[in-house]
XYZ file of C-alpha atoms in Angstrom:
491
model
C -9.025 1.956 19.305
C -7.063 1.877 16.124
C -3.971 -0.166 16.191
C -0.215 1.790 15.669
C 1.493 1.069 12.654
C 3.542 -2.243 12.287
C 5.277 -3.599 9.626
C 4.073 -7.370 8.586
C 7.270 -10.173 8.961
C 8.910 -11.550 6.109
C 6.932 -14.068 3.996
C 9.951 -15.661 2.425
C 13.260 -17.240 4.129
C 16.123 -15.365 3.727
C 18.940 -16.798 2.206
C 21.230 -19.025 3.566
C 24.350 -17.550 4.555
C 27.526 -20.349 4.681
C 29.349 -20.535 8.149
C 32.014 -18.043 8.197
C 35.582 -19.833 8.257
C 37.292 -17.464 10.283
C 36.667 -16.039 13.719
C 34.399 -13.203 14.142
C 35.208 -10.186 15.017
C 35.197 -9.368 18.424
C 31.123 -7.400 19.055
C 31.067 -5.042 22.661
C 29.110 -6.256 25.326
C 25.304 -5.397 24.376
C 23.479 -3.047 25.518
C 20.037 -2.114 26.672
C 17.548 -1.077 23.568
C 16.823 2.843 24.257
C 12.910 2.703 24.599
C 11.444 6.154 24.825
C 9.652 7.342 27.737
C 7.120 10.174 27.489
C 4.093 11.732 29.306
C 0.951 9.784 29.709
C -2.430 10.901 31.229
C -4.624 9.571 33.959
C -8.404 8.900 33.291
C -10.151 7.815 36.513
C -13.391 5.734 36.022
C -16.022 3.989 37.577
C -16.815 0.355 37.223
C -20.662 -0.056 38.397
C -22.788 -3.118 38.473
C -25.958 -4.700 40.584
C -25.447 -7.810 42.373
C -28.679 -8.859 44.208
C -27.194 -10.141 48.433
C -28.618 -9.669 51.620
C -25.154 -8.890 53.170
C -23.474 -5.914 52.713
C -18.861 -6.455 52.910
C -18.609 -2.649 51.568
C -18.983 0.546 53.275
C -20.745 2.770 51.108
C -22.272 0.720 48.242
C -26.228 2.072 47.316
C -29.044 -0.305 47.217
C -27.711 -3.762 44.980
C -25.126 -1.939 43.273
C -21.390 -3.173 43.261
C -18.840 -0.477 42.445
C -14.910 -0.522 41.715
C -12.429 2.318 40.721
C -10.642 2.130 38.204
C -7.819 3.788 35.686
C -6.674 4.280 32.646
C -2.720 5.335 31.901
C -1.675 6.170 28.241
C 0.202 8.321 26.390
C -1.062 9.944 22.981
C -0.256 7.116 20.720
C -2.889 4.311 20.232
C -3.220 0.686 20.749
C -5.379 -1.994 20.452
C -3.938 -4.072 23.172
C -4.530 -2.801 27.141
C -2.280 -4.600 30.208
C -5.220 -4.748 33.341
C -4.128 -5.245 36.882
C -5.878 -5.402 39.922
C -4.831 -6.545 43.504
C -6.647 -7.772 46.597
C -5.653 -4.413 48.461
C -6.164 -0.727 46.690
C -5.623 0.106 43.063
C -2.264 -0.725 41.371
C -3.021 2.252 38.945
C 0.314 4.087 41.746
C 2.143 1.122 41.599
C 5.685 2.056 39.946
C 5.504 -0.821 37.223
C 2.284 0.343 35.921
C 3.307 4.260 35.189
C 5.985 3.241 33.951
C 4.776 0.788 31.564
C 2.482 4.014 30.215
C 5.548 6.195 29.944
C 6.978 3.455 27.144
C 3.894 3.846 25.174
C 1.486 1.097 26.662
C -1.582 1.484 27.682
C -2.770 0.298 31.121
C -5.695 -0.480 33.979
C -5.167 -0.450 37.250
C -8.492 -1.695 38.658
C -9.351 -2.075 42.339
C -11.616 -4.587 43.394
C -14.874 -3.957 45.275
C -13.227 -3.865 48.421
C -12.263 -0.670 48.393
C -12.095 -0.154 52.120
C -9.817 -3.005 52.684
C -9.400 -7.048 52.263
C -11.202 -7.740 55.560
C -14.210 -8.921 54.561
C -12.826 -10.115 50.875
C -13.689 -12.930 49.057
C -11.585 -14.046 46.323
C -14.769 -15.600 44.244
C -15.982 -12.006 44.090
C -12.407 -10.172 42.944
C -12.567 -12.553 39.985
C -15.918 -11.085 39.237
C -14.911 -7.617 39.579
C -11.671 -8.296 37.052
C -14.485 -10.183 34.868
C -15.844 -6.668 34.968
C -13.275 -4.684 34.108
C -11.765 -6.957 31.259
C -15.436 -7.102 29.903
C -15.562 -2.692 29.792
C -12.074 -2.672 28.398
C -13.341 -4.639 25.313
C -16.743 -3.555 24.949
C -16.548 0.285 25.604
C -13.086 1.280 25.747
C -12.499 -0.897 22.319
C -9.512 -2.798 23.309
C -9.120 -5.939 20.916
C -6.488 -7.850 23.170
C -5.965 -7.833 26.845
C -2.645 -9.001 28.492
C -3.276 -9.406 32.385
C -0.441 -8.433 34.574
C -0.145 -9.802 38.427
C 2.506 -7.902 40.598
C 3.033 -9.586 43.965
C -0.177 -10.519 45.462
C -2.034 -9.672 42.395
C 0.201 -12.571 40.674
C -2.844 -15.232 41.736
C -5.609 -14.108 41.580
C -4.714 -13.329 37.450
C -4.099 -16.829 37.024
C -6.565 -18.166 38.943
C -9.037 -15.671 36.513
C -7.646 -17.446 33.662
C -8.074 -20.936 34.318
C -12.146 -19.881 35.523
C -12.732 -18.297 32.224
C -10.585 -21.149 30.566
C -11.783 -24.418 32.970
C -14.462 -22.984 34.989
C -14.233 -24.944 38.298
C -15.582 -22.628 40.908
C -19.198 -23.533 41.289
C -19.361 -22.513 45.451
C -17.665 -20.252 47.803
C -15.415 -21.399 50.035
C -17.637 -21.055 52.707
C -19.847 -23.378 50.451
C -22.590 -20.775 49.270
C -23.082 -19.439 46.336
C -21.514 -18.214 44.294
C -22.466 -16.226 40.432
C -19.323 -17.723 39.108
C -21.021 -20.658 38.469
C -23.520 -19.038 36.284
C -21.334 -16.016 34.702
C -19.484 -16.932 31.669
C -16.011 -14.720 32.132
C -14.238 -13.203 28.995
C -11.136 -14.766 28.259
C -7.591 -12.599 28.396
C -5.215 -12.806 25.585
C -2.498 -13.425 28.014
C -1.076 -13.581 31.619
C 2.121 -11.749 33.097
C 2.931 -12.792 36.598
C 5.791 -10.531 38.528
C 7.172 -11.728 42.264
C 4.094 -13.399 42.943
C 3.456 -15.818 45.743
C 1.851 -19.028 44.777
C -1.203 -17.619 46.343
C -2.561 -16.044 49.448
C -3.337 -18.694 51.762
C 0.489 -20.459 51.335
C 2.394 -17.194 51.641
C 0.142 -16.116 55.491
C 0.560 -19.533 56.345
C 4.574 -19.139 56.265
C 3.759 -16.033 58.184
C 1.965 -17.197 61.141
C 3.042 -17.562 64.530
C 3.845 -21.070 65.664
C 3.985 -20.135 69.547
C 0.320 -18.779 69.582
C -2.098 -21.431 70.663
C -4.961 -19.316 72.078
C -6.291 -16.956 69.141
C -8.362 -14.520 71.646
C -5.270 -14.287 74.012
C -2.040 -14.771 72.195
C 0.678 -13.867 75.095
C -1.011 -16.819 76.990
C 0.034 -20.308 76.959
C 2.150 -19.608 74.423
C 4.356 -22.385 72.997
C 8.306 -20.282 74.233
C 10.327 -22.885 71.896
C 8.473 -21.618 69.007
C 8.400 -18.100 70.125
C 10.832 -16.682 67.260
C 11.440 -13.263 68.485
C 11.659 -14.116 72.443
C 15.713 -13.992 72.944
C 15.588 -16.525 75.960
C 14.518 -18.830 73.091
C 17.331 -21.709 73.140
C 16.127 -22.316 68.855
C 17.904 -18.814 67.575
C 18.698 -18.835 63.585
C 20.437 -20.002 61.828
C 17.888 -22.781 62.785
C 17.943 -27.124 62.456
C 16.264 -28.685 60.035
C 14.043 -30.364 62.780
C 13.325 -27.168 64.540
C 11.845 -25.721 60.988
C 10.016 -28.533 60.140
C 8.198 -28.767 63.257
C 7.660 -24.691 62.946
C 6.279 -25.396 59.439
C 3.556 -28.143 61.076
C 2.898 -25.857 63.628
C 1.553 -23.325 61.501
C -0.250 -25.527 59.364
C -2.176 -26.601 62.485
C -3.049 -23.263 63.621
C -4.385 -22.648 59.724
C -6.157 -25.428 60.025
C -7.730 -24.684 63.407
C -8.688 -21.153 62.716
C -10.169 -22.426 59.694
C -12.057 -25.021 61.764
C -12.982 -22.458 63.992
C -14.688 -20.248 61.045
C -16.733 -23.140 59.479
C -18.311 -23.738 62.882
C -19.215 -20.404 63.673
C -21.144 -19.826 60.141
C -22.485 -23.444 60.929
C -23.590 -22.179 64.111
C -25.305 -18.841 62.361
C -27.227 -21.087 60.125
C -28.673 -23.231 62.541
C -29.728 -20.166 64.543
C -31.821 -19.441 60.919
C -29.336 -16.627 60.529
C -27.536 -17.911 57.919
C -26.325 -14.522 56.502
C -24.948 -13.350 59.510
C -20.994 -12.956 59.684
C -18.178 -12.942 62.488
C -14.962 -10.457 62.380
C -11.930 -11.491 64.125
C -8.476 -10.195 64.616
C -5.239 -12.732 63.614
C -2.591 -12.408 66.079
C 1.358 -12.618 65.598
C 0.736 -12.595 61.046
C 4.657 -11.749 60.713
C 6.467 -14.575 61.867
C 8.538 -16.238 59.117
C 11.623 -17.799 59.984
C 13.142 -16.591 56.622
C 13.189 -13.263 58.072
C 15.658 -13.783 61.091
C 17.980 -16.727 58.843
C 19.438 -15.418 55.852
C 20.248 -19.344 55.299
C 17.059 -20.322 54.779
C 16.649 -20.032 50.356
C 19.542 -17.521 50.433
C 18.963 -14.570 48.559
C 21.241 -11.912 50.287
C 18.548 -10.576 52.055
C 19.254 -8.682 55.652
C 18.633 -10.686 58.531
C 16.398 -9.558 60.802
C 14.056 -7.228 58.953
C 11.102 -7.676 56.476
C 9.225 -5.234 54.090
C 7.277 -4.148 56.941
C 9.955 -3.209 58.650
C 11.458 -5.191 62.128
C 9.427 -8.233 62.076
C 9.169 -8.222 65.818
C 7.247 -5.029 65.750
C 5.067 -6.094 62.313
C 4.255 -9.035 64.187
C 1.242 -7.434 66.137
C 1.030 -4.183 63.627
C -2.327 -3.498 63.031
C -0.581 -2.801 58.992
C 0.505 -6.550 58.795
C -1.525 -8.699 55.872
C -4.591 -11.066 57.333
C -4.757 -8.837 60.689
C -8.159 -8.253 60.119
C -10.578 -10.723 58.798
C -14.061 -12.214 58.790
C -15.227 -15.610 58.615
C -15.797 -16.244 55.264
C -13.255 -14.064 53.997
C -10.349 -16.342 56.239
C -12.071 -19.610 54.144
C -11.523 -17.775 51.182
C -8.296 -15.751 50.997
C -6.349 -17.425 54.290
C -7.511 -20.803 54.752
C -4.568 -23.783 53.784
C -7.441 -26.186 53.686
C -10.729 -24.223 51.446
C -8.977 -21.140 49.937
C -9.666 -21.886 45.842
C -7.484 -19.068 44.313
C -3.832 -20.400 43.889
C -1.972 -20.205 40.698
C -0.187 -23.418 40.703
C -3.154 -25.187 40.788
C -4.894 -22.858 38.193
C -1.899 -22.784 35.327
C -2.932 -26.163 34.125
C -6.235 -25.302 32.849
C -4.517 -22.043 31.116
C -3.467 -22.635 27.425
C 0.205 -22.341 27.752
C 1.111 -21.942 31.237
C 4.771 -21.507 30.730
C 7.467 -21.345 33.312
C 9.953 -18.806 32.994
C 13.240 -19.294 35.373
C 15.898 -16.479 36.111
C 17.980 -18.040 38.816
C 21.725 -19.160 38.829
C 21.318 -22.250 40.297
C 19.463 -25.709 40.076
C 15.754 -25.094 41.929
C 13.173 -27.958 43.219
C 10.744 -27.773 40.289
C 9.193 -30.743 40.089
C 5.792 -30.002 40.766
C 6.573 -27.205 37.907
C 7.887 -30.275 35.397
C 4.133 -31.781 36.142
C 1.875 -29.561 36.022
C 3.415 -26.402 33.454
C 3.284 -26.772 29.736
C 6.692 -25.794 29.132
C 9.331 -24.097 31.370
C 11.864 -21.592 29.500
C 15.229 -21.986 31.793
C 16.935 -18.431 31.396
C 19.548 -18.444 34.139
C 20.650 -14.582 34.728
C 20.235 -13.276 31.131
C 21.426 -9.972 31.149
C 20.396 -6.683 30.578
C 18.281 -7.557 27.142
C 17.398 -10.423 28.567
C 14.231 -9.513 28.417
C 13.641 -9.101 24.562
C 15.978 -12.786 24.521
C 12.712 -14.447 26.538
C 10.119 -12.339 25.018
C 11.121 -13.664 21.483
C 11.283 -17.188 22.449
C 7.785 -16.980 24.206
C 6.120 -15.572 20.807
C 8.168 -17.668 18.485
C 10.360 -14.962 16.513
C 13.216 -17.125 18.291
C 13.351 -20.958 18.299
C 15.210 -22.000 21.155
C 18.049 -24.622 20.830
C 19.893 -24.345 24.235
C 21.362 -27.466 25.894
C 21.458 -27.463 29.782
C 25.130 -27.471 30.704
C 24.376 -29.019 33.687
C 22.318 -32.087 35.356
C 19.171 -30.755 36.896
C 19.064 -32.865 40.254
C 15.224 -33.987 41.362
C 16.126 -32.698 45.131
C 19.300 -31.277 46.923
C 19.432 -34.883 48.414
C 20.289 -36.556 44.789
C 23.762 -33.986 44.602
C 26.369 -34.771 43.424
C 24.778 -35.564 40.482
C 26.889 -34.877 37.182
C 27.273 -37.483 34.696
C 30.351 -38.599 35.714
C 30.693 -38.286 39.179
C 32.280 -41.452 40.651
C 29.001 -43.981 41.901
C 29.312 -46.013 45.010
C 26.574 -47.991 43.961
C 25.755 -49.770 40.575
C 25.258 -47.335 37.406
C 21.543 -46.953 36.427
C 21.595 -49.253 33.492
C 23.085 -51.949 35.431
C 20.658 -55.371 35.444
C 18.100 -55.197 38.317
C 19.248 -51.756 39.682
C 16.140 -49.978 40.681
C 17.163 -46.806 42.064
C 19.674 -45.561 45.344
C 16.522 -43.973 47.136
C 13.292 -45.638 48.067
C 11.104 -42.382 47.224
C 12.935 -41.318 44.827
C 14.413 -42.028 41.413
C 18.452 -41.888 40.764
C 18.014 -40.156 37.577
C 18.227 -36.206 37.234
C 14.969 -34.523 36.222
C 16.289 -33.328 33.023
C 20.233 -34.388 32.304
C 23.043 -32.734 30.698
C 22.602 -31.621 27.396
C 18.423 -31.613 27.674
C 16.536 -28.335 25.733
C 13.939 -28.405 23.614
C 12.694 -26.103 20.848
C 9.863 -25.218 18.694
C 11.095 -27.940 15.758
C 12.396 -31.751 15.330
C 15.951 -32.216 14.104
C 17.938 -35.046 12.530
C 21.448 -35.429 13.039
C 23.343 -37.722 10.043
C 26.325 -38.657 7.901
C 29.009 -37.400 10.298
C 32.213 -38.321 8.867
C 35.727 -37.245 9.305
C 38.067 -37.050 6.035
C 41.191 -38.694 7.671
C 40.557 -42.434 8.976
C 43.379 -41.424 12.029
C 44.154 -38.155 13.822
C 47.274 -36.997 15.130
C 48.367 -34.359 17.317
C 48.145 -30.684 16.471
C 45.163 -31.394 14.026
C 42.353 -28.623 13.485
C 39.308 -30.810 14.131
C 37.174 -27.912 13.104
C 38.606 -28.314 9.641
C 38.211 -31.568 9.228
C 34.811 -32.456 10.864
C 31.876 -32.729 7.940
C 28.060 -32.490 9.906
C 24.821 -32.397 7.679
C 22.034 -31.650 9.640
C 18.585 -32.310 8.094
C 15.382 -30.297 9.645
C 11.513 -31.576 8.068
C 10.201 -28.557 9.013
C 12.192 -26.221 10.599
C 11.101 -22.926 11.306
């Protein structure tokens, strides 16, 4: 599709303006940019391909062929560039982001994944497929020259884990350990990635949801564990809860993961030894809405009302048949649920993407230190307002080069606080001869201190004089302070 207008940048610097030497007026507060909004149409489409298997996951599919819905939202104008989403459940074309993006003039693709009947039986090997698919179309017929992938919530993974296959291809088995034609399809690459409130992945956000107290998966009311029963009011642990009580809640689900996932591997071990190896097993997951979080408020504060989740009371979601991972099959647990063989999980994807960059909106110090490892760059933006947005947008595509300074010490844990530069020590200082470090797993140092920010360029500070050899009081520094700064190639 032909591109809209745009007008090429500026080929030569503009000229240098010298620092005003009296205040500047006083500007008003910005304001949002006014981006127009107008009608865009629908275009429903079909997304059909043959996939030779012996096992059918979909109701409804004909003979080898693999089939996904799609749509396209845009308004009159056209564009060369296309945002795709897709999520693990339904089509994200009646998501509100996505409309809306096509009433500013973008064009956009919700695209389901094969599953159109529900996640049950999903395997995340095969979604990437299907968005391999869809990206591929959006090129080839459509004409799109770019493609910017966007993940909303649960989609948020399964985008970057796309990107880092068709980047760093990885994959070459299911998680149930069969094949898989990732290992022989060569994915086309997207131009970018856009993740929005998106869970690490799948597996790690259902594994925060499960229910500690159940310990027998066809009979959940018996034997359960009481002290770990969070919804039972007799239960002596209420919230706000101990540290101890939500670490031991946090192994507890971990070891039902891991037993359910035990539980799956031996039942498709026990199909192929039968010489039925294509067989499969459904299941229900009992008590799937059980997350601490949702009854403590204190727990990563957020002003969230205690006591309720997005599905409602969390008592009641709990056994709803509507609650995520109720349903499920045997691979599609080791693929999607599973702590322990799930492969889908976009922390451990955005290293093998380009520029994975972090972007932070938060008013406090977080615990990013996995981030600091394993991102290329991470673009602190605190709350930035109401054009925020364009602020970050520029800095990510380099019509801004970045020069902030972090006003603050950025502490390695919540255990290294206070942690200012000047905050009185009971200990020796960190240069001191011999001195180590105050914590034996940890180091004393902040992960980035005061004044750290980097930008897109190298600068050299020199030749700062003053033009009187004493000051007294009442002097205008700012009038008598002489700075050269000296870039080798700024831009």
């Amino acid at each position: 599709m032909p591109d809209s207008a745009t007008t090429p940048p500026a080929t030569t610097p503009p000229a240098t303006t010298p620092p005003a030497t009296t205040p500047p007026a006083t500007t008003p507060p910005a304001t949002p940019p006014h981006v127009e909004r107008g009608r865009y149409r629908r275009s429903p489409y079909l997304l059909v391909s043959q996939e030779a298997s012996t096992r059918k996951d979909v109701y409804g599919s004909i003979g080898d062929h693999v089939v996904r819905q799609a749509q396209l939202l845009r308004g009159e104008r056209d564009s060369d560039t296309v945002v795709i989403a897709m999520h693990p459940i339904g089509s994200p074309a009646y998501l509100p982001l996505f409309p809306e993006l096509a009433r500013t003039g973008l064009h956009v693709i919700g695209c389901a994944n094969r599953y159109s009947t529900g996640d049950a039986a999903l395997q995340m090997e095969n979604v990437l497929l299907d968005l391999g698919q869809c990206i591929r179309d959006a090129r080839e017929r459509l004409g799109y020259q770019k493609v910017v992938l966007a993940g909303w919530s649960g989609g948020g993974s399964p985008m970057m884990g796309y990107q880092a296959e068709a980047e760093k291809p990885v994959i070459t088995r299911t998680a149930a350990g069969e094949p898989t034609l990732l290992a022989d399809t060569e994915l086309p690459k997207a131009d970018g990635v856009l993740l929005l409130a998106a869970p690490r992945s799948r597996h790690r956000l259902l594994t925060d949801f499960l229910d500690a107290s159940v310990t027998d998966e066809l009979e959940p009311d018996r034997n359960r564990a009481a002290e770990f029963d969070l919804y039972d009011p007799a239960n002596p642990n209420q919230a706000p809860y101990s540290a101890d009580f939500l670490a031991a809640y946090r192994d507890r689900q971990r070891a039902r993961s891991a037993r359910i996932t035990e539980f799956a591997q031996a039942t498709l071990a026990g199909f192929a030894a039968a010489g039925r190896p294509h067989n499969e097993h459904a299941f229900v997951v009992h008590g799937t809405m059980a997350d601490p979080r949702w009854l403590d408020p204190t727990i990563e504060p957020n002003g969230r009302r205690p006591g309720w989740s997005y599905l409602g009371d969390p008592s009641v979601a709990n056994t709803s048949p509507g609650a995520l991972l109720r349903f499920t099959t045997a691979r599609s647990w080791l693929s999607q649920w599973s702590l322990d063989t799930a492969q889908v999980d976009a922390g451990d994807a955005a290293p093998r993407v380009s520029v994975p960059v972090l972007v932070l909106v938060n008013g406090r110090p977080l615990d990013i230190r996995w981030a600091a490892e394993h991102a290329s760059a991470i673009l602190e933006a605190w709350y930035p307002g109401t054009v925020g947005g364009d602020a970050v947008a520029d800095v990510l595509v380099g019509d801004a080069n970045p020069g902030g300074k972090l006003p603050v010490s950025w502490p390695r844990s919540a255990g290294q606080e206070p942690i200012y530069y000047n905050h009185n020590r009971t200990h020796d200082p960190d240069d001191a001869p011999k001195f180590a470090s105050r914590y034996w797993d940890l180091s004393s140092k902040p992960l980035f201190p005061f004044g750290y920010g980097l930008s897109y360029t190298s600068f050299q500070f020199g030749q700062l004089r003053l033009n009187k050899s004493r000051i007294k009081s009442g002097i205008d520094l700012c009038e008598g302070l002489f700075v050269n700064v000296a870039s080798p190639h700024f831009i």
